[in-house]
PDB file of C-alpha atoms and ligand atoms in Angstrom:
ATOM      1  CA  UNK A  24     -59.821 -16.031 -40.096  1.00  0.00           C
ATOM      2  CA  UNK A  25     -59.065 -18.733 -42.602  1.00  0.00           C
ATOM      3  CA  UNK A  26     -59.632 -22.347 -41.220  1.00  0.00           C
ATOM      4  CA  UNK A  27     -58.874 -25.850 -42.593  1.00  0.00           C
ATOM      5  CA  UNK A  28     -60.665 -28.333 -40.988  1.00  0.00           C
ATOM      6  CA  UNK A  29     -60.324 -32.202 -42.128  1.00  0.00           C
ATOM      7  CA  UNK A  30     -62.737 -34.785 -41.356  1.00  0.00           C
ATOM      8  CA  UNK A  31     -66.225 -32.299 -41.508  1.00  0.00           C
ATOM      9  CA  UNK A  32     -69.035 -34.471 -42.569  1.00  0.00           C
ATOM     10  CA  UNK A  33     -69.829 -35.949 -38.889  1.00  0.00           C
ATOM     11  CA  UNK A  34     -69.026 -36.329 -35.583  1.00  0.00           C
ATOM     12  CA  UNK A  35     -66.571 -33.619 -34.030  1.00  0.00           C
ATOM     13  CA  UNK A  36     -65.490 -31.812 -37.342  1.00  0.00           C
ATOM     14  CA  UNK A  37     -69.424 -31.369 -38.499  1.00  0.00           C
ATOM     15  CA  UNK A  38     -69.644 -29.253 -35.258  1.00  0.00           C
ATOM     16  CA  UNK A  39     -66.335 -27.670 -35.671  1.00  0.00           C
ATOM     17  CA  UNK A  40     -67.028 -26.126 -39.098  1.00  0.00           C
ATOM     18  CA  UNK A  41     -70.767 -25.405 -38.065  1.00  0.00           C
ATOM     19  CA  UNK A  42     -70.205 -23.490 -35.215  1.00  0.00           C
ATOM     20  CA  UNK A  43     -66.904 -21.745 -36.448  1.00  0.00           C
ATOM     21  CA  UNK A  44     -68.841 -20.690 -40.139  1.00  0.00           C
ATOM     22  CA  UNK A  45     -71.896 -18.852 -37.124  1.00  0.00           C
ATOM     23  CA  UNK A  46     -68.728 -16.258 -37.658  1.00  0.00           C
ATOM     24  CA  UNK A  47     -69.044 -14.438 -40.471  1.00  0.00           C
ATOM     25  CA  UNK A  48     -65.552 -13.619 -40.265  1.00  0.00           C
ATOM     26  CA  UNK A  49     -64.140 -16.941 -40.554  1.00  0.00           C
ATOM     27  CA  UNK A  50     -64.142 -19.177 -44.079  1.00  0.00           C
ATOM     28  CA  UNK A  51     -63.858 -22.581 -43.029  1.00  0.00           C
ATOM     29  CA  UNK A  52     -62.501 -25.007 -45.627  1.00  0.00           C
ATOM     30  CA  UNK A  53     -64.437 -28.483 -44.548  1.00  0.00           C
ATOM     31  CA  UNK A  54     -62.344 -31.616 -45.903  1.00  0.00           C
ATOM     32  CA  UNK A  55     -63.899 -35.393 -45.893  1.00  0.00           C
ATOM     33  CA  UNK A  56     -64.186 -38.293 -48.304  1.00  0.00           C
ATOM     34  CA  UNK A  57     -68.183 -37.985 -47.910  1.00  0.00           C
ATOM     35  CA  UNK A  58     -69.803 -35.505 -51.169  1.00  0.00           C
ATOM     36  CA  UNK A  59     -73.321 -35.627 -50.291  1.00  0.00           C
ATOM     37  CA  UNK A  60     -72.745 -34.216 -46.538  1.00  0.00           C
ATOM     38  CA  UNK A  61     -70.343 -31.590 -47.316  1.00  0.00           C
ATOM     39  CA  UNK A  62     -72.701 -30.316 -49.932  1.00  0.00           C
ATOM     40  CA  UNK A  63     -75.008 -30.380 -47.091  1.00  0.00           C
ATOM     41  CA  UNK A  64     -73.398 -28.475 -44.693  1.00  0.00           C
ATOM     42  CA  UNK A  65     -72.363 -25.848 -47.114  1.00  0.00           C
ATOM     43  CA  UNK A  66     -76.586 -25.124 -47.450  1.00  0.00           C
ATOM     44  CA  UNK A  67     -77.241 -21.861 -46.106  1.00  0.00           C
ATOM     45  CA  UNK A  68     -73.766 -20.655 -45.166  1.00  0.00           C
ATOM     46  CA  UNK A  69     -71.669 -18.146 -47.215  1.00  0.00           C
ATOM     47  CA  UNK A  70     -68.510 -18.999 -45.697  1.00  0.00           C
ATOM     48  CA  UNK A  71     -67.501 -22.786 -45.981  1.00  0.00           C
ATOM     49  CA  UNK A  72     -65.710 -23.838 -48.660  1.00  0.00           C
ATOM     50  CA  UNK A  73     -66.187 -27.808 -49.485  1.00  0.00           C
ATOM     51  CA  UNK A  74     -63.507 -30.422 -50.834  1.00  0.00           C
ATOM     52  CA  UNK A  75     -64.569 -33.742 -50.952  1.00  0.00           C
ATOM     53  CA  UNK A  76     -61.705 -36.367 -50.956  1.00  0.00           C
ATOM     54  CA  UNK A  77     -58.978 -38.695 -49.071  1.00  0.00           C
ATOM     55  CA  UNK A  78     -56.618 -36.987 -47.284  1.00  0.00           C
ATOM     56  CA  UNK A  79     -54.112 -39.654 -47.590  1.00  0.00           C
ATOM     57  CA  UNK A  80     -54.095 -38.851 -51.333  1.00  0.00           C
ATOM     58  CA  UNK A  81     -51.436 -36.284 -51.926  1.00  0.00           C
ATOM     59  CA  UNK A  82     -53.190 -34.649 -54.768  1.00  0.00           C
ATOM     60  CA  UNK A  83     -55.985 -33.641 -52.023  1.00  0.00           C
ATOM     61  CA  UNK A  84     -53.436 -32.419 -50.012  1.00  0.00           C
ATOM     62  CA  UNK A  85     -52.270 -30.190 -53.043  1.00  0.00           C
ATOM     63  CA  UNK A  86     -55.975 -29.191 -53.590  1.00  0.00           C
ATOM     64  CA  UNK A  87     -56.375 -27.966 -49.840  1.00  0.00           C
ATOM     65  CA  UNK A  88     -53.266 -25.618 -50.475  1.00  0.00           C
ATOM     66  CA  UNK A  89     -55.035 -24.503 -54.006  1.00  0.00           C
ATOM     67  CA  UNK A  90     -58.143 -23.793 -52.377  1.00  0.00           C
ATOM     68  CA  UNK A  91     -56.849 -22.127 -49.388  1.00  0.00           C
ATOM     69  CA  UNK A  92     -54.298 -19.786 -51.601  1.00  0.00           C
ATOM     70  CA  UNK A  93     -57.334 -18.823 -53.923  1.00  0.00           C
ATOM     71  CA  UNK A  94     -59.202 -17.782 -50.967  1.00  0.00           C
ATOM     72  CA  UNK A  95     -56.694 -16.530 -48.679  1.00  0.00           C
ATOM     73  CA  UNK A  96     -52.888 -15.106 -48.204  1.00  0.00           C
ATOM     74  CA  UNK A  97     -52.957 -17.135 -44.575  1.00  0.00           C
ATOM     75  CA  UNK A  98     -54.009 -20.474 -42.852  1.00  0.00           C
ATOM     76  CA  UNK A  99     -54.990 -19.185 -39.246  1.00  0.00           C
ATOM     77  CA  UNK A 100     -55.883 -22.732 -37.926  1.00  0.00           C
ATOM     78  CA  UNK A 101     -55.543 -25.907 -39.369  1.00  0.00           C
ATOM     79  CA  UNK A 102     -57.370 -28.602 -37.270  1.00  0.00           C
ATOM     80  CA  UNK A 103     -56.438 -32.555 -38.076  1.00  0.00           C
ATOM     81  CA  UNK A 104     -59.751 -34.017 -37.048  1.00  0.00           C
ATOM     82  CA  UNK A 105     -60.044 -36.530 -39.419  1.00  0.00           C
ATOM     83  CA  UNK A 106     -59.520 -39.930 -37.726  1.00  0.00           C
ATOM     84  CA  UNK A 107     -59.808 -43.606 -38.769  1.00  0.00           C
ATOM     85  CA  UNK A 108     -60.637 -46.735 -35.958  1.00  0.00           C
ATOM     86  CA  UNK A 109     -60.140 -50.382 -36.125  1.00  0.00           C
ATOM     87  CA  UNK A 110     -61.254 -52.129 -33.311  1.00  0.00           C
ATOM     88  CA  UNK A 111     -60.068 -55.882 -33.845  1.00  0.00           C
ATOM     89  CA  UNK A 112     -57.671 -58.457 -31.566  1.00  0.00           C
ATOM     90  CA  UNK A 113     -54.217 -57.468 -32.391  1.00  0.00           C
ATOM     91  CA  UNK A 114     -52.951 -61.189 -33.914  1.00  0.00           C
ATOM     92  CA  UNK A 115     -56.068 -60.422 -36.519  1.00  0.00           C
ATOM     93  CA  UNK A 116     -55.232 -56.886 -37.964  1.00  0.00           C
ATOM     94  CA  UNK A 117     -53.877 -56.696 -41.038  1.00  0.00           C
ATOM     95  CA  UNK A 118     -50.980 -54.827 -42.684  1.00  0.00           C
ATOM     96  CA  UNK A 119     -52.979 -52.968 -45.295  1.00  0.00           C
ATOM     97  CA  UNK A 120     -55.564 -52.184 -42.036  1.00  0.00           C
ATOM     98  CA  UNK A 121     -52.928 -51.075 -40.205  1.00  0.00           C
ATOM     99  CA  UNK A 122     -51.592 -48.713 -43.080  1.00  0.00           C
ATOM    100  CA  UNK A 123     -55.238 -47.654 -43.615  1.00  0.00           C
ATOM    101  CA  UNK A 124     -54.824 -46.298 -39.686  1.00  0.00           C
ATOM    102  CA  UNK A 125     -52.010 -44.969 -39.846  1.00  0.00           C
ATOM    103  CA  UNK A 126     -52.478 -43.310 -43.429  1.00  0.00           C
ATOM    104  CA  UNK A 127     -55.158 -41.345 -41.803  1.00  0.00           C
ATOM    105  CA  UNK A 128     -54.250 -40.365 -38.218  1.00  0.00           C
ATOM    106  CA  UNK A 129     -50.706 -39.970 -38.636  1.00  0.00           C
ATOM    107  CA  UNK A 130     -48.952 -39.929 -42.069  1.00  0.00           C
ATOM    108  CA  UNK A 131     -52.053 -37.656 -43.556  1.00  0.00           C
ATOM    109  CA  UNK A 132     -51.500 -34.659 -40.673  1.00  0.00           C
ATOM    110  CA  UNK A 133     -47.880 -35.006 -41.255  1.00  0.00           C
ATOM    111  CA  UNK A 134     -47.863 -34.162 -45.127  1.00  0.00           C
ATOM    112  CA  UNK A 135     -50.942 -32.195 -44.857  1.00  0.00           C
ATOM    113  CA  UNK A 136     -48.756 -29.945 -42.760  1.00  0.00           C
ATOM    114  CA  UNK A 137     -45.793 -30.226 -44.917  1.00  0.00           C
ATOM    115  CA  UNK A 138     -48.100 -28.676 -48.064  1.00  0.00           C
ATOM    116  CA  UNK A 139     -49.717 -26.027 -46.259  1.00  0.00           C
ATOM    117  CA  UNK A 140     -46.225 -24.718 -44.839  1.00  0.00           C
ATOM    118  CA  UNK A 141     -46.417 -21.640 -47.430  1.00  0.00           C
ATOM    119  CA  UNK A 142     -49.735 -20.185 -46.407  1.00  0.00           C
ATOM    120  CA  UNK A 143     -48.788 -20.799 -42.341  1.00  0.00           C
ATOM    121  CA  UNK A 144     -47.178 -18.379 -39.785  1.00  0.00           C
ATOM    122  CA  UNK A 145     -44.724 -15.745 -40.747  1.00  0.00           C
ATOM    123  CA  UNK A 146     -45.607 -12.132 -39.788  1.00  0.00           C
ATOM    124  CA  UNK A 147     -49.260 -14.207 -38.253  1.00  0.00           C
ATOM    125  CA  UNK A 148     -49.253 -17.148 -35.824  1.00  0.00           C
ATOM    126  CA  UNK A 149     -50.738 -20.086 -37.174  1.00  0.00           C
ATOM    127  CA  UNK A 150     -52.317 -22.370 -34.563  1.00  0.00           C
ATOM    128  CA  UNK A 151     -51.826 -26.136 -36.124  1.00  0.00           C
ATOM    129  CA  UNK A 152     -54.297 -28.794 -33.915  1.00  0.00           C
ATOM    130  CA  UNK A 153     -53.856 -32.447 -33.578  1.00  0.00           C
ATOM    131  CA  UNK A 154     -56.994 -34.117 -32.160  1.00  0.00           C
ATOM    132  CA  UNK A 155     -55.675 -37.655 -30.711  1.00  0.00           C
ATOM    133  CA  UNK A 156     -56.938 -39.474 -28.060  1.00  0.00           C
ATOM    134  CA  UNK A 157     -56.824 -40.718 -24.596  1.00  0.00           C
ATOM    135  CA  UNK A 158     -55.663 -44.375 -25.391  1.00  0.00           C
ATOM    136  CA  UNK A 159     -53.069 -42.711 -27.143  1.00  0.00           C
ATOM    137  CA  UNK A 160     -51.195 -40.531 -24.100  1.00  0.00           C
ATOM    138  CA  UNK A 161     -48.455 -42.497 -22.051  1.00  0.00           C
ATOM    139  CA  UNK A 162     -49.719 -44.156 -19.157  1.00  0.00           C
ATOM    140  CA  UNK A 163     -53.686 -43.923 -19.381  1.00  0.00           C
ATOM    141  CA  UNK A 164     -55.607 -46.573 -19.335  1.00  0.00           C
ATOM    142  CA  UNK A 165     -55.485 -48.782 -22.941  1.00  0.00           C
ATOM    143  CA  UNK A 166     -58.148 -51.347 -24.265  1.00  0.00           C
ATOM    144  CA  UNK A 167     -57.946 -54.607 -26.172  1.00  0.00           C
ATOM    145  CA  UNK A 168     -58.575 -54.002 -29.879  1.00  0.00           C
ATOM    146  CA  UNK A 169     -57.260 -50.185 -29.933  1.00  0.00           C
ATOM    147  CA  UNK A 170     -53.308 -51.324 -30.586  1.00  0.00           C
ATOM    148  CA  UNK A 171     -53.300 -49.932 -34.118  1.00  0.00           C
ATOM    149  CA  UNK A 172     -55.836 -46.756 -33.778  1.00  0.00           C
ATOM    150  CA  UNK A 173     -54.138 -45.834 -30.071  1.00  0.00           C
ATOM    151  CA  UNK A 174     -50.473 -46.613 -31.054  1.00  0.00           C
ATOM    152  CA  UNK A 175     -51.397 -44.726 -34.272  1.00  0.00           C
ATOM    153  CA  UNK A 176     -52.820 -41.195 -31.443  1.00  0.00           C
ATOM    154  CA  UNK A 177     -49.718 -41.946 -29.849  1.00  0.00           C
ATOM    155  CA  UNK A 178     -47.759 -41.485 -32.493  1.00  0.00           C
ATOM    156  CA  UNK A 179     -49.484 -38.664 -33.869  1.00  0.00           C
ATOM    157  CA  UNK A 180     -49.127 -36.707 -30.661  1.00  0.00           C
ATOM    158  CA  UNK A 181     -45.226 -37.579 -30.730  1.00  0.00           C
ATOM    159  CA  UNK A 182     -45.616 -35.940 -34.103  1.00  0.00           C
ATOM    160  CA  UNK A 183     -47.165 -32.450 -32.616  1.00  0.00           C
ATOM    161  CA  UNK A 184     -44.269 -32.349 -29.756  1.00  0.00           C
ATOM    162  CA  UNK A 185     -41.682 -32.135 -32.903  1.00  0.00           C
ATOM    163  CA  UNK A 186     -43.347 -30.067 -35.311  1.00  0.00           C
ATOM    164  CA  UNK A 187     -43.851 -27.310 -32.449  1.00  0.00           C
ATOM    165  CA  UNK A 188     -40.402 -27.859 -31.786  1.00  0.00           C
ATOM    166  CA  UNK A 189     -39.284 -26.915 -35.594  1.00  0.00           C
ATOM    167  CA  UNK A 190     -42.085 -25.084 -36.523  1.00  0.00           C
ATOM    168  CA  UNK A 191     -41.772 -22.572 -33.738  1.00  0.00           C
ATOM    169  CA  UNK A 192     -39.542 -20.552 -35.782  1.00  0.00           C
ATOM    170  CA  UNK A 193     -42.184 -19.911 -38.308  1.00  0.00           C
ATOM    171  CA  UNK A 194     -44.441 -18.932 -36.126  1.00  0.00           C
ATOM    172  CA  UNK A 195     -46.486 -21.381 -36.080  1.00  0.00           C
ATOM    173  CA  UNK A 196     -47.493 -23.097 -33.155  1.00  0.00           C
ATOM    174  CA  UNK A 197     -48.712 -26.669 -32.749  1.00  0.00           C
ATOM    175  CA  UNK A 198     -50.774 -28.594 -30.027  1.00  0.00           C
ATOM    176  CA  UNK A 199     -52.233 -31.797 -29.242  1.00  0.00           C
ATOM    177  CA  UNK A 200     -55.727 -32.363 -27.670  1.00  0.00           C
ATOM    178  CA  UNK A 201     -55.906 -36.210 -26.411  1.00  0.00           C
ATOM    179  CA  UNK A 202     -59.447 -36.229 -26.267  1.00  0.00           C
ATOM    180  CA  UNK A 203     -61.806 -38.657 -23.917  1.00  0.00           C
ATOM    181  CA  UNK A 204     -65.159 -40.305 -25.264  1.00  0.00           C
ATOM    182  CA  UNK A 205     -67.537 -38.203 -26.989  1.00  0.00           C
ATOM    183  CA  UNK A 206     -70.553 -39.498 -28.382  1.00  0.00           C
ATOM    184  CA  UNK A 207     -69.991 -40.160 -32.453  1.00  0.00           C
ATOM    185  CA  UNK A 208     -70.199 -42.699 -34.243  1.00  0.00           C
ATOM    186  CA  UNK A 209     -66.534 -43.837 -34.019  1.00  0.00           C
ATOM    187  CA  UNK A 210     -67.250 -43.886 -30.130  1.00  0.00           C
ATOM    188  CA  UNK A 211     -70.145 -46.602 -30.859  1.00  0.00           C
ATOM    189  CA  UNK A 212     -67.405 -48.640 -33.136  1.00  0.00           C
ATOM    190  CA  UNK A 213     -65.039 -48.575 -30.022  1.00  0.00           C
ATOM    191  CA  UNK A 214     -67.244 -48.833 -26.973  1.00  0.00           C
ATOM    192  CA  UNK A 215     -70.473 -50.333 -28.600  1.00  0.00           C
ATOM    193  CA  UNK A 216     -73.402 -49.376 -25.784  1.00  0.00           C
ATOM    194  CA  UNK A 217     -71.051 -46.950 -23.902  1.00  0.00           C
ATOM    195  CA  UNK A 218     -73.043 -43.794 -22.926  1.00  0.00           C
ATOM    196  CA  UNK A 219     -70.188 -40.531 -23.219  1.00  0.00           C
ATOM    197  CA  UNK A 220     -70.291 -37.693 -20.828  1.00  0.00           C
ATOM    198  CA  UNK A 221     -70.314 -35.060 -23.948  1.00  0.00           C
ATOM    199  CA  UNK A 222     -71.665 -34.799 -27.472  1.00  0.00           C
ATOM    200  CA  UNK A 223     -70.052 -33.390 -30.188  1.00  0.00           C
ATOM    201  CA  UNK A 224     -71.315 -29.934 -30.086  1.00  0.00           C
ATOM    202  CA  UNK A 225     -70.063 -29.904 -26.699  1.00  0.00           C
ATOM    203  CA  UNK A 226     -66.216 -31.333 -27.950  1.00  0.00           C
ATOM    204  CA  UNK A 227     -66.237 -29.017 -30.692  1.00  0.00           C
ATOM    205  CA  UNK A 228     -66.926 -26.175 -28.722  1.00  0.00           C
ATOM    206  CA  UNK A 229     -63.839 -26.914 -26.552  1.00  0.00           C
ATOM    207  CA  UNK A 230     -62.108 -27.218 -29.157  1.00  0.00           C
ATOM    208  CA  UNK A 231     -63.101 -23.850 -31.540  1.00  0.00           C
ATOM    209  CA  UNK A 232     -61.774 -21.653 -27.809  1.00  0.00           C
ATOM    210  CA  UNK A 233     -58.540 -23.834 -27.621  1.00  0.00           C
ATOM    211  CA  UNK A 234     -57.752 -23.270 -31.319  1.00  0.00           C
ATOM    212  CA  UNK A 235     -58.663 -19.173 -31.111  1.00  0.00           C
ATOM    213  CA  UNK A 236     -56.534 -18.707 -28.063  1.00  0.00           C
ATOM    214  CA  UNK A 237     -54.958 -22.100 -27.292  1.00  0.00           C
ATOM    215  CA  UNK A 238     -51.566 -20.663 -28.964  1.00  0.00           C
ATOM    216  CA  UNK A 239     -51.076 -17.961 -26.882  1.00  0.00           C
ATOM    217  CA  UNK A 240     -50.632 -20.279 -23.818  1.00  0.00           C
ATOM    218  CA  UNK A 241     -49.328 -23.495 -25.435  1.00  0.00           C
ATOM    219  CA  UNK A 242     -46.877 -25.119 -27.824  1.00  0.00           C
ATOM    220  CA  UNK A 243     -45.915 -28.340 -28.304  1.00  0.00           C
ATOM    221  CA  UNK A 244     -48.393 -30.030 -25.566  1.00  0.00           C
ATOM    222  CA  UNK A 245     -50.772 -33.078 -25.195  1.00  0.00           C
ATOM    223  CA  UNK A 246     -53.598 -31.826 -23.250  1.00  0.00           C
ATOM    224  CA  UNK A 247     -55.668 -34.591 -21.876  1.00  0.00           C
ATOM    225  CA  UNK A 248     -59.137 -33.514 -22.124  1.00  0.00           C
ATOM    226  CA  UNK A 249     -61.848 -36.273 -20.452  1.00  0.00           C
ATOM    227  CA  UNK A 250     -63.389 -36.956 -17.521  1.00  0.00           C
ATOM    228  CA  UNK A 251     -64.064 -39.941 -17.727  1.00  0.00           C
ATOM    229  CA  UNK A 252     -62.322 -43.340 -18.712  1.00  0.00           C
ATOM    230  CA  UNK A 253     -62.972 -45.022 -21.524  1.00  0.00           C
TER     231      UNK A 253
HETATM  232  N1  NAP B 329     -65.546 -39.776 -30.454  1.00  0.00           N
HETATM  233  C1  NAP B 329     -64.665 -40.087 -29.533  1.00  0.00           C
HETATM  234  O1  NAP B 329     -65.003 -40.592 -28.446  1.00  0.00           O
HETATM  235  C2  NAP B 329     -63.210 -39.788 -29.763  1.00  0.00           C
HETATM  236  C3  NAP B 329     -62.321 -40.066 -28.712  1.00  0.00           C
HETATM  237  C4  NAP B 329     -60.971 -39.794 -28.903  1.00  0.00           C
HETATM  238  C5  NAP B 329     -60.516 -39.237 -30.093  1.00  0.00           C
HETATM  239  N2  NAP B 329     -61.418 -39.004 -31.096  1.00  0.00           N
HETATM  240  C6  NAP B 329     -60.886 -38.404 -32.330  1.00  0.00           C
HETATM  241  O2  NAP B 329     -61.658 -37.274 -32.683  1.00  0.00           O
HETATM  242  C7  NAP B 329     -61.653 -37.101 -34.105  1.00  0.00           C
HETATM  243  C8  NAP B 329     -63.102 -36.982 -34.601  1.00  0.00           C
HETATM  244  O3  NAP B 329     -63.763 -38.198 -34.267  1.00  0.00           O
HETATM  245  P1  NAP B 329     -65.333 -38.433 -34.355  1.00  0.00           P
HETATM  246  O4  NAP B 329     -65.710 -39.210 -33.170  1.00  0.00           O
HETATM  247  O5  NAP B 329     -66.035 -37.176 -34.703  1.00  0.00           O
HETATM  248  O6  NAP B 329     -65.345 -39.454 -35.598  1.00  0.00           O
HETATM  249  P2  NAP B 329     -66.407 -39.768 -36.756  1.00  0.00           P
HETATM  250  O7  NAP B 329     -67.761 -39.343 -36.342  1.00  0.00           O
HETATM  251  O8  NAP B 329     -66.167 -41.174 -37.144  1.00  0.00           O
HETATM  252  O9  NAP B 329     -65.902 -38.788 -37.932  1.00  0.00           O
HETATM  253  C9  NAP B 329     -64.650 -38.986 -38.522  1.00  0.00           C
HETATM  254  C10 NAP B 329     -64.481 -37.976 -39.634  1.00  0.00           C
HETATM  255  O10 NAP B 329     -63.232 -38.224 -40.288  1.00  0.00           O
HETATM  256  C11 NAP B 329     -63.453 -38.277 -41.690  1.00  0.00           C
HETATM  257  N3  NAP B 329     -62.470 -39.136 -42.334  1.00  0.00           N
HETATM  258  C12 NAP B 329     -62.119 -40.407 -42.007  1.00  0.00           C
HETATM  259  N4  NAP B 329     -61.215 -40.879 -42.858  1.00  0.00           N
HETATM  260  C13 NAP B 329     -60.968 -39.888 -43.752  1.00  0.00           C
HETATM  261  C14 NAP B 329     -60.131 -39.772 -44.883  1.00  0.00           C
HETATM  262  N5  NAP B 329     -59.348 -40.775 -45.284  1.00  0.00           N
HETATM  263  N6  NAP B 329     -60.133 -38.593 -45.569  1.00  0.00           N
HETATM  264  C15 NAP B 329     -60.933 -37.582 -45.191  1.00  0.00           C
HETATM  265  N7  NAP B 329     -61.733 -37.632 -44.130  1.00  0.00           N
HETATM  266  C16 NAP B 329     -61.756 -38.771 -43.424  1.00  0.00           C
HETATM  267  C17 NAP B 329     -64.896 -38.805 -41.828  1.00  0.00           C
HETATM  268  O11 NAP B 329     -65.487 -38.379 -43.032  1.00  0.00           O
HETATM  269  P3  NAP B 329     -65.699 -39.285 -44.334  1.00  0.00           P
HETATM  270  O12 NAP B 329     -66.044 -40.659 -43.897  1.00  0.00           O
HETATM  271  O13 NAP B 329     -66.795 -38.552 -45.067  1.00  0.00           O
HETATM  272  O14 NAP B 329     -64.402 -39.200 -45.050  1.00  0.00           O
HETATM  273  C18 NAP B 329     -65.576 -38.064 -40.681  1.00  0.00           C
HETATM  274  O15 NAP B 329     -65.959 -36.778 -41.103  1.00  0.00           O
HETATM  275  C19 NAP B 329     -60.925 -38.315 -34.673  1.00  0.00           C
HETATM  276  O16 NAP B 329     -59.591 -37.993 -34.954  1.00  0.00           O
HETATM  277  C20 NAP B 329     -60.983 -39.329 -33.538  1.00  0.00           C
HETATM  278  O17 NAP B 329     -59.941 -40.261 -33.592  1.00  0.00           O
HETATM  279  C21 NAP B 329     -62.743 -39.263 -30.951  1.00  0.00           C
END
C-alpha cells in the first residue's frame, strides 16, 4: 500500500509511519516541517519516503503529489495528522494566530486533498482520514483557551462529512476520528500536568486498523474515540 501521512516527526504520526513502514509492503510518505527527525525516522527502514516542509504551502502540497506519482500509480490512505494548538483566552488570540490554526487543521487537509485527487480511488478505494478531536464534536465537553484549535476540529470534521459525501463517487471514502487525550506533547500544551489514559503508540495503533479496514464499514463519520474527558 501507498500511504501519505502528514505531521510524522512526533507524537501520533511518528507512531503511525513507524509501525505502518514494520510492513514491508507499505511505503509510507512521512510529511512535517521538522528535517532533522524525518531524516531520523527514515534510519533503518527501506520504505518511508521523507518530505520536509509546511503543509499550508501549496508548493508542498504539489511535492506530496510528485513524490507519491514517482513512487506509486495510487494513494491507498492519506492520513491528516498534522495539527496545530493555541491555547490562549479567546479576547487575546490573534488574527494571524488564528489563521496559523486554521491554515493547518483545516484549510491544509482541504487542498491537500484537492491535489492528491488524481492518484485517489477509481478502480481502488482510497481511505482519506481526518484526525480531529474531542473538543471539536458537537456537544462534548469544551475548555477555555481551545476556541480557535476546537472550532478549527470542528470545522475540519464538517469538512470530512462533505468530502465523503462528493467524493464517494470516486471511490474514495473519507472519515473522521475525534480523538480524546493522548499523551504528546500538544496534550502537555493543552492540559499542562494532565496524565492521558494512552500513549501514542497506543493511538496510532487504533488508528493504522481503522485506516486498513475503517472504509469498509464507514463513510462520512466522526467517531469519537476517548475514554476519558479532557
Ligand atoms: N495528543 C492529544 O491528546 C490529541 C487530542 C486530540 C486530537 N489530537 C490531534 O492528533 C493529531 C496529532 O497530535 P499529536 O498530539 O501527535 O501532536 P504533536 O506531538 O504536537 O505533533 C504534531 C505534528 O504535526 C506536525 N505539524 C504541525 N504543523 C505542521 C505544519 N504546518 N506542516 C507540517 N507538519 C506540521 C508536527 O511536525 P513539525 O513541527 O515537525 O512540523 C508534528 O509532527 C493532531 O491533529 C492533534 O490535533 C491530539
Amino acid at each position: 500500500m501507498f500511504i501519505v501521512v502528514t505531521g510524522a516527526s512526533k507524537g501520533i504520526g511518528l507512531e503511525i509511519v513507524k509501525q505502518l513502514a514494520a510492513d514491508d509492503d507499505n511505503i509510507v510518505l512521512a510529511v512535517s516541517r521538522s528535517n532533522k527527525t524525518l531524516n531520523e525516522l527514515q534510519k533503518g527502514y527501506q520504505n518511508i519516503l521523507v518530505l520536509s516542509g509546511d503543509i499550508t504551502s501549496a508548493s508542498v502540497q504539489k511535492k506530496i503529489l510528485t513524490i507519491s506519482k514517482k513512487h506509486a500509480k495510487h494513494i491507498d490512505i492519506l492520513i491528516h495528522n498534522a495539527g496545530h494548538i493555541i491555547k490562549k483566552a479567546f479576547e487575546k488570540i490573534s488574527a494571524g494566530e488564528l489563521k496559523t490554526v486554521y491554515d493547518v487543521n483545516v484549510f491544509a487537509p482541504f487542498l491537500l486533498t484537492q491535489q492528491l485527487l488524481p492518484l485517489m480511488g477509481k478502480r481502488t478505494k482510497t481511505h482519506v482520514i481526518t484526525i480531529s478531536s474531542m473538543g471539536g464534536v458537537q456537544g462534548s465537553s469544551k475548555f477555555p483557551g481551545l476556541s480557535a484549535y476546537s472550532s478549527s476540529k470542528a470545522a475540519l470534521a464538517g469538512l470530512t462529512e462533505c468530502l465523503a459525501e462528493e467524493l464517494k463517487e470516486k471511490n474514495i471514502a473519507v472519515n473522521c476520528l475525534a480523538i480524546g487525550a493522548v499523551q504528546t506533547e500538544m496534550l502537555g500544551k493543552a492540559f499542562p500536568g494532565y496524565k492521558a489514559p494512552l500513549n501514542a503508540k497506543q493511538m496510532a495503533n487504533f488508528i493504522i486498523d481503522f485506516a486498513l479496514t475503517g472504509h469498509q464499514y464507514f463513510n462520512g463519520k466522526i467517531i469519537p474515540v476517548s475514554s476519558t474527558t479532557p
